[in-house]
Amino acid sequence: KAGVTQTPRYLIKTRGQQVTLSCSPISGHRSVSWYQQTPGQGLQFLFEYFSETQRNKGNFPGRFSGRQFSNSRSEMNVSTLELGDSALYLCASSPRDRGYPYEQYFGPGTRLTVT
Amino acid sequence: AQTVTQSQPEMSVQEAETVTLSCTYDTSESDYYLFWYKQPPSRQMILVIRQEAYKQQNATENRFSVNFQKAAKSFSLKISDSQLGDAAMYFCARYSGGGADGLTFGKGTHLIIQP
């Protein structure tokens, strides 16, 4: 099976702009989670989508949003970018169903730089 | 906030030797899952091993094994016969509470393998 894919891999944006990141999960996986990784804060949970519905959300401002499509592909959007949004954004998919968490498999990440 | 703590920012081991990485966690849940992930310089997060809290038997995956002490809330990773390819950041993670917080990660341990 192909692994989790994320596009783009690298992105440079300017403060105030918005950005959309994409994630394609492993075939058959219905759960997609997003994480932000920074040197200072480490890995932090953004949100999880399951069957096109947001199931859980981390402690991030409303500028961070996401969605999931019927084919389980997911996008996350960050509006009004700030310098502090510079990070590696990781997507993970899981065969999570009926509350069972199962393990999460990560994509290679999107490195976002905000200037 | 319920946390995951990795007290060793960096560890060094000779090739072919055994090393143990420490992790403690905090949770009020009875049903939870614990994971070790490896992140090499490529930044790709790779699942190393998982442990269900309800299982008393320690998980093992080839050269990787865990010492799960539920009462002490301790979850250490032992790597036997260390190889150069084991060099990476290792993250301990907890999944609990139905995933409300997604995976909660520790700050990581940087493992160096000395040839």
Short mmCIF file of N, CA, C and O in Angstrom, two decimals, chain A residues 49 53 71 74 84 93 98 100:
data_model
loop_
_atom_site.label_atom_id
_atom_site.label_comp_id
_atom_site.label_asym_id
_atom_site.label_seq_id
_atom_site.Cartn_x
_atom_site.Cartn_y
_atom_site.Cartn_z
N TYR A 49 -10.12 14.27 11.62
CA TYR A 49 -11.32 14.09 10.82
C TYR A 49 -11.57 12.60 10.61
O TYR A 49 -10.64 11.82 10.43
N THR A 53 -16.13 14.30 9.07
CA THR A 53 -16.55 15.06 10.24
C THR A 53 -15.36 15.31 11.16
O THR A 53 -14.56 14.41 11.39
N ASN A 71 -13.48 10.89 -0.20
CA ASN A 71 -12.45 9.88 -0.47
C ASN A 71 -11.40 9.84 0.65
O ASN A 71 -10.34 9.23 0.48
N SER A 74 -7.72 14.92 2.96
CA SER A 74 -7.98 16.02 3.88
C SER A 74 -7.15 17.24 3.49
O SER A 74 -6.06 17.12 2.90
N GLY A 84 4.83 32.90 13.63
CA GLY A 84 4.83 31.74 14.51
C GLY A 84 4.19 30.51 13.92
O GLY A 84 4.25 29.43 14.51
N SER A 93 -2.68 9.17 9.13
CA SER A 93 -3.93 8.45 8.90
C SER A 93 -4.00 7.20 9.76
O SER A 93 -2.97 6.67 10.20
N ARG A 98 -15.16 2.98 15.06
CA ARG A 98 -15.91 2.63 16.25
C ARG A 98 -15.15 2.95 17.53
O ARG A 98 -15.20 2.21 18.50
N TYR A 100 -12.02 2.81 18.22
CA TYR A 100 -10.70 2.21 18.41
C TYR A 100 -9.65 3.11 17.77
O TYR A 100 -9.74 3.40 16.61
#
